[in-house]
Coordinates of C-alpha atoms in Angstrom, one line a residue:
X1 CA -3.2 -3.6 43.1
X2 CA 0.1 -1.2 42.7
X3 CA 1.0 -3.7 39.4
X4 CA -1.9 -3.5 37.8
X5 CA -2.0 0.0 38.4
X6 CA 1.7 0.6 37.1
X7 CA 0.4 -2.0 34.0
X8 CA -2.4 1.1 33.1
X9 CA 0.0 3.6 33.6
X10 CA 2.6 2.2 31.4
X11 CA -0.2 1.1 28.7
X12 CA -1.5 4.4 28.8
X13 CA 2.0 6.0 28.3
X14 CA 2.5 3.8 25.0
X15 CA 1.6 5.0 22.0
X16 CA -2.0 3.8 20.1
X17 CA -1.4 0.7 18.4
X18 CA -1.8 2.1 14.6
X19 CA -3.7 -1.0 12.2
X20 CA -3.2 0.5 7.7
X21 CA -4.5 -1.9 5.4
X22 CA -2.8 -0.8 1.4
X23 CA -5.2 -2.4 -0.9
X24 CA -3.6 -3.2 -4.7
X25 CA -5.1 -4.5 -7.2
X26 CA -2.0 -7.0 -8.2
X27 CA 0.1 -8.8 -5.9
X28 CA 2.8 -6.1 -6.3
X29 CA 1.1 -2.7 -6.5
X30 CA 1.1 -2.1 -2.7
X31 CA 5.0 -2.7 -2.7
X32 CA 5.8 -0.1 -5.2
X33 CA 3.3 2.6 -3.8
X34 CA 3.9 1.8 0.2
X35 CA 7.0 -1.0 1.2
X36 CA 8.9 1.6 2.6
X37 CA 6.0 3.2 4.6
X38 CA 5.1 -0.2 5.6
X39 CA 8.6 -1.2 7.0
X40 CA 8.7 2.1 9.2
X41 CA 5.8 1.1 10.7
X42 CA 6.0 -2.3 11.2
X43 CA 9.5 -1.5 12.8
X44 CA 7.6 1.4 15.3
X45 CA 5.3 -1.7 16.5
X46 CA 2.2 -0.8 14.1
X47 CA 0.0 -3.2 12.2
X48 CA 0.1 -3.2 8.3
X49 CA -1.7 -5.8 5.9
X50 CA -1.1 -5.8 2.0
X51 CA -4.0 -6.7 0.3
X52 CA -4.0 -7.6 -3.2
X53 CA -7.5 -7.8 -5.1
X54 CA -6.5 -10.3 -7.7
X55 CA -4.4 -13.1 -7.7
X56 CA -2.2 -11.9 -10.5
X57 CA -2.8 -14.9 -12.9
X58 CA -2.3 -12.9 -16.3
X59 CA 0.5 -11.0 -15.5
X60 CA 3.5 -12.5 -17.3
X61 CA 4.5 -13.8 -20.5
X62 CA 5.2 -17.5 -20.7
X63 CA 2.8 -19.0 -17.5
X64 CA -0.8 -18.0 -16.2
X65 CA -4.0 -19.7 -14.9
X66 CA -3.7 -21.6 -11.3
X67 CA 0.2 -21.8 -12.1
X68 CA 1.0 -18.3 -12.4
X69 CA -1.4 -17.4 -9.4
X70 CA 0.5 -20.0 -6.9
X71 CA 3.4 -18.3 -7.9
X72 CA 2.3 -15.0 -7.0
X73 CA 1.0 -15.5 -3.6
X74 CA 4.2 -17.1 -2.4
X75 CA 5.6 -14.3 -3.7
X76 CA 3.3 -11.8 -2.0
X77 CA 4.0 -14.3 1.4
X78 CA 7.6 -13.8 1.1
X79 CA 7.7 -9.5 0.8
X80 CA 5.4 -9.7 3.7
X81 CA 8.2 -11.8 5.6
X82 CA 10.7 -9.5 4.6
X83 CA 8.8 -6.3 5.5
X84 CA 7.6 -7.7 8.7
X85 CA 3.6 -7.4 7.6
X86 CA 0.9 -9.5 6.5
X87 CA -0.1 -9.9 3.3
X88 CA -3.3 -11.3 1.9
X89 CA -4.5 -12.1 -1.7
X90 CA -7.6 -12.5 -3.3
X91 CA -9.1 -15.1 -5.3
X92 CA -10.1 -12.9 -8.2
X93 CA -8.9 -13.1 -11.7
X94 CA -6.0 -10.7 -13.1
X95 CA -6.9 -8.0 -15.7
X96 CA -10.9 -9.2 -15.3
X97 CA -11.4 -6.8 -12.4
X98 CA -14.8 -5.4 -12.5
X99 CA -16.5 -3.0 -9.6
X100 CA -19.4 -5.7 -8.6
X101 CA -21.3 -5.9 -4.9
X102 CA -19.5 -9.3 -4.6
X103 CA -15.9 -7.8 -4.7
X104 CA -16.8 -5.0 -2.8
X105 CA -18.2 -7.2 0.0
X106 CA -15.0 -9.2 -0.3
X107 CA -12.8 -5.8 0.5
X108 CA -15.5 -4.4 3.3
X109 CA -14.8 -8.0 4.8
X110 CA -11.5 -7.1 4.9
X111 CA -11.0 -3.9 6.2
X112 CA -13.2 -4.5 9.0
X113 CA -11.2 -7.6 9.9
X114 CA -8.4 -5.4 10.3
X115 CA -9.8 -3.2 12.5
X116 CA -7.9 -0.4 9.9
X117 CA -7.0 3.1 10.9
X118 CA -6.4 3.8 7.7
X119 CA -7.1 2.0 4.4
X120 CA -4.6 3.3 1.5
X121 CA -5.7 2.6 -2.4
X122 CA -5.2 3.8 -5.8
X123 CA -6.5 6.6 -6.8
X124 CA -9.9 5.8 -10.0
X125 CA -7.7 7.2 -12.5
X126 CA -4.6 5.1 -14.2
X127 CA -4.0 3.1 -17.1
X128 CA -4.8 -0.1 -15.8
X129 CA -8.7 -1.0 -15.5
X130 CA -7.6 -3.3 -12.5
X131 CA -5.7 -0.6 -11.1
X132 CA -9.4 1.7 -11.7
X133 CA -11.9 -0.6 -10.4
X134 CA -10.1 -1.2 -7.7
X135 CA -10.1 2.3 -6.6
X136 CA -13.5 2.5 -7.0
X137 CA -14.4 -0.6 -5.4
X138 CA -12.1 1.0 -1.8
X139 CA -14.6 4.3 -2.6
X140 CA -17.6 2.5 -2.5
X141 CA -16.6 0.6 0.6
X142 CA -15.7 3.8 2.6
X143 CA -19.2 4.5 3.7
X144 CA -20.4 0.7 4.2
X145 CA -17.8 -0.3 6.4
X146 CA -19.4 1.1 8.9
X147 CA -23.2 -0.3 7.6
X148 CA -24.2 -3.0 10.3
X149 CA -26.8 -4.1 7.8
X150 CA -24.0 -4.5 4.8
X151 CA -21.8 -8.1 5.0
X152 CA -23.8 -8.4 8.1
X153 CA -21.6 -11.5 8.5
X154 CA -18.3 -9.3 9.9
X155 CA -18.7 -6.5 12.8
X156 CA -19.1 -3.3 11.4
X157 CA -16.2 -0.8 12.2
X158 CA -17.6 1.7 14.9
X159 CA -15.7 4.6 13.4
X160 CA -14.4 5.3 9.6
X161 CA -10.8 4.9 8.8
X162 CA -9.2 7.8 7.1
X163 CA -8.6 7.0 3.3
X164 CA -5.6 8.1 1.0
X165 CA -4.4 7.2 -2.1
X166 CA -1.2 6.1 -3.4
X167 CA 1.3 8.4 -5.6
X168 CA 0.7 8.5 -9.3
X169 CA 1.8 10.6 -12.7
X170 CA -2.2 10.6 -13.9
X171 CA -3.2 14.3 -14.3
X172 CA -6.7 14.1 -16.0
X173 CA -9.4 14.7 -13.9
X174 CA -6.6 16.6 -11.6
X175 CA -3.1 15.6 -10.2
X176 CA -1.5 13.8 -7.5
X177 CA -2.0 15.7 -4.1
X178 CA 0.7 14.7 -1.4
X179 CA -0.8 15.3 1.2
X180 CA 1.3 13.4 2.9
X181 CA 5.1 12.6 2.7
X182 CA 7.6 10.0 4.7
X183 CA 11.0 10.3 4.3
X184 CA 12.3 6.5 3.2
X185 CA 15.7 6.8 2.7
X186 CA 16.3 4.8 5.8
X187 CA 14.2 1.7 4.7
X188 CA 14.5 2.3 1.1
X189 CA 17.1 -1.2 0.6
X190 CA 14.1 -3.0 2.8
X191 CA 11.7 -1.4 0.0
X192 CA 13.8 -2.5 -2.9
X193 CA 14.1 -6.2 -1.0
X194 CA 10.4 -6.5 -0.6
X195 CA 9.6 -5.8 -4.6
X196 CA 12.7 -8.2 -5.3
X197 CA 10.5 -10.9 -4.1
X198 CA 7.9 -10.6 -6.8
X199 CA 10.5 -12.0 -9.0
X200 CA 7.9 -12.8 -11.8
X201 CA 7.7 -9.1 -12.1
X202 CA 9.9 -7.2 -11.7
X203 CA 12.5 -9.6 -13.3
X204 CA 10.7 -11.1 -16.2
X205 CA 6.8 -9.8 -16.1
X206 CA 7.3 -5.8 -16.6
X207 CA 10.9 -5.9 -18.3
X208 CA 9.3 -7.8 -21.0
X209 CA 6.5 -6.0 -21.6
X210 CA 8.4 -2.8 -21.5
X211 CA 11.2 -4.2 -24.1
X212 CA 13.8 -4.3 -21.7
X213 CA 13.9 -8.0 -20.7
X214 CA 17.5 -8.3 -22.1
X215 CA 18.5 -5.4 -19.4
X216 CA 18.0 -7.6 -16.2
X217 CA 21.1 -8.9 -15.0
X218 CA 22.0 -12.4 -14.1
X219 CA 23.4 -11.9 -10.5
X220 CA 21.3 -11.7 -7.7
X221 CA 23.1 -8.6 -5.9
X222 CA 23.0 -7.4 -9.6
X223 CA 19.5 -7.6 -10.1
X224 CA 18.6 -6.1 -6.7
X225 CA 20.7 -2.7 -7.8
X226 CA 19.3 -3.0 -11.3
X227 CA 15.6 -3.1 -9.2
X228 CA 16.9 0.0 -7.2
X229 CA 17.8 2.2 -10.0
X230 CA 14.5 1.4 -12.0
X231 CA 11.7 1.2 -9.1
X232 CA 13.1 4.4 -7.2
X233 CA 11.0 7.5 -7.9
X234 CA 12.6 10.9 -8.3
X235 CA 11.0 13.1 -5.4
X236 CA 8.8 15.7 -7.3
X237 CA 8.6 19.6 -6.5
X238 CA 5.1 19.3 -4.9
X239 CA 6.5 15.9 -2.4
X240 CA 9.7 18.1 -1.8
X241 CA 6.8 20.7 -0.2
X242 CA 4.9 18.3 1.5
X243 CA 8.2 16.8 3.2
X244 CA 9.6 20.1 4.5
X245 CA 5.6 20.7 5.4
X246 CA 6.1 17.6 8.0
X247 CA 9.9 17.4 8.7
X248 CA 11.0 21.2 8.0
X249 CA 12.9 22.5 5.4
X250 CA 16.5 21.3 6.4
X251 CA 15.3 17.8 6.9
X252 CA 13.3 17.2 3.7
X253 CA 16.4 19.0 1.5
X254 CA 18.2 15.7 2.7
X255 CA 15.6 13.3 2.1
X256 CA 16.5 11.2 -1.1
X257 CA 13.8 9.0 -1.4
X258 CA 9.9 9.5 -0.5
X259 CA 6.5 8.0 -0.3
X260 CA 3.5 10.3 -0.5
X261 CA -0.1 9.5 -0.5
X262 CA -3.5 12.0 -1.1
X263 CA -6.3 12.1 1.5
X264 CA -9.6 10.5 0.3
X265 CA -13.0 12.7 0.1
X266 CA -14.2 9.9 1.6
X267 CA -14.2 8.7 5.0
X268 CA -12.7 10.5 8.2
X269 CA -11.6 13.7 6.7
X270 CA -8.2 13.8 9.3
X271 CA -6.4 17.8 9.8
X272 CA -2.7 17.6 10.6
X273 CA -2.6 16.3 14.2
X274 CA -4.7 13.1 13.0
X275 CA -2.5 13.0 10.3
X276 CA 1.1 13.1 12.6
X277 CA -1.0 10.3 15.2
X278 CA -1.8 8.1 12.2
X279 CA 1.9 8.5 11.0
X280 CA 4.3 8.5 13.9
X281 CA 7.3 7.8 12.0
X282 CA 6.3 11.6 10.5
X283 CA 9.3 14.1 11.2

């Protein structure tokens, strides 16, 4: 009786168990938007899935189809390996994303298999329709997750996450909010190692399409720093404010790279102490 009581006491002591699923629409969005967030937490004992909603299979220059989307998901496989998360993938067809009931029952599958805290997704404004209907395919599952009568096939979730959005430079209908702000200077080489996997992007994929394929270096080690100095987003005025909002103003004037993501209208609407219990590795 005295174990199992000092077994409670000790379990009650620890620290909730946080589960964030990041939902991308490509098998590398959720690595440029939330790697480093991802690490932090997966390091401080916390569950975090990737979840791509395509497989990716138009998204280079020279290979596609089947091919392409093989490719991809071992990619995917291996920057979950490296950042200590899962990462899952779905059998839908790159740059043919549309916002239908039967990809939204797919996603509403998945966040109630993971049990998620918090569900992160792009915001329903960017320049890629993927990127769009995806956002709006995370909106329109925020309410039905927790619909017992909706994918009746997977328990419902018996309270709804809190959902934010990933950083972005759109400004029409209305800018980026940070609402919230983690200082990843510590994790940022675990960040740059995790996109490094998706070698069919960032090395070939985006550099071509951008005109800068002849820029990538040959090296591994090279390529990696190349990655670093192109991936790595300058901390804007309103992140800088939201970083010394959650770590003080000394702090955040050191912080050199920075992940921020805006609170949904939809589902749990958190205030700060939600917030700092969601996001322990917070200040």
């Amino acid at each position: 009786m005295r174990k199992l009581a000092l077994l409670m006491l000790v379990a009650a002591m620890l620290p909730a168990q946080i589960r964030i699923i990041a939902i991308g629409a490509h098998p590398d969005d959720c690595d440029i938007g939330a790697a480093g967030m991802a690490a932090k937490m997966a390091a401080a004992g916390h569950k975090v899935k990737f979840l791509s909603v395509t497989n990716g299979d138009a998204g280079h220059q020279s290979m596609g189809g089947g091919a392409l989307a093989k490719r991809r998901r071992a990619e995917a496989q291996e920057s979950g390996r490296r950042l200590g998360i899962e990462y899952d993938v779905l059998d839908n067809h790159d740059g043919e994303l549309m916002p239908t009931l039967d990809v939204r029952l797919q996603i509403i599958r998945k966040i109630r298999e993971w049990q998620a805290d918090v569900v992160i997704s792009p915001r329903t404004n960017d320049y890629h329709p993927d990127h769009r209907n995806t956002g709006i395919l995370v909106q329109d599952a925020a309410y039905m997750v927790m619909v017992p009568n909706v994918a009746p096939d997977t328990p419902p979730l018996k309270k709804n996450p809190v959902f934010l959005h990933f950083q972005d430079r759109f400004k029409t209908p209305s800018p980026f909010r940070p609402d919230v702000a983690i200082d990843i200077s510590e994790v940022i080489d675990k960040k740059v190692d995790a996109m490094d996997a998706h070698e069919s992007q960032f090395y070939e994929w985006l550099p071509w399409i951008d005109g800068r394929a002849a820029e990538v270096p040959a090296g591994k080690a090279e390529r990696k720093a190349w990655l670093k100095g192109q991936r790595t987003r300058q901390i804007t005025p309103a992140v800088r404010a939201a970083l010394e909002k959650w770590y003080g103003k000394e702090r955040a004037a050191k912080v050199q790279h920075a992940e921020a993501f805006e609170v949904s209208e939809y589902g749990s609407q958190p205030d700060e102490a939600t917030l700092r219990r969601l996001f322990p590795v917070l200040g």
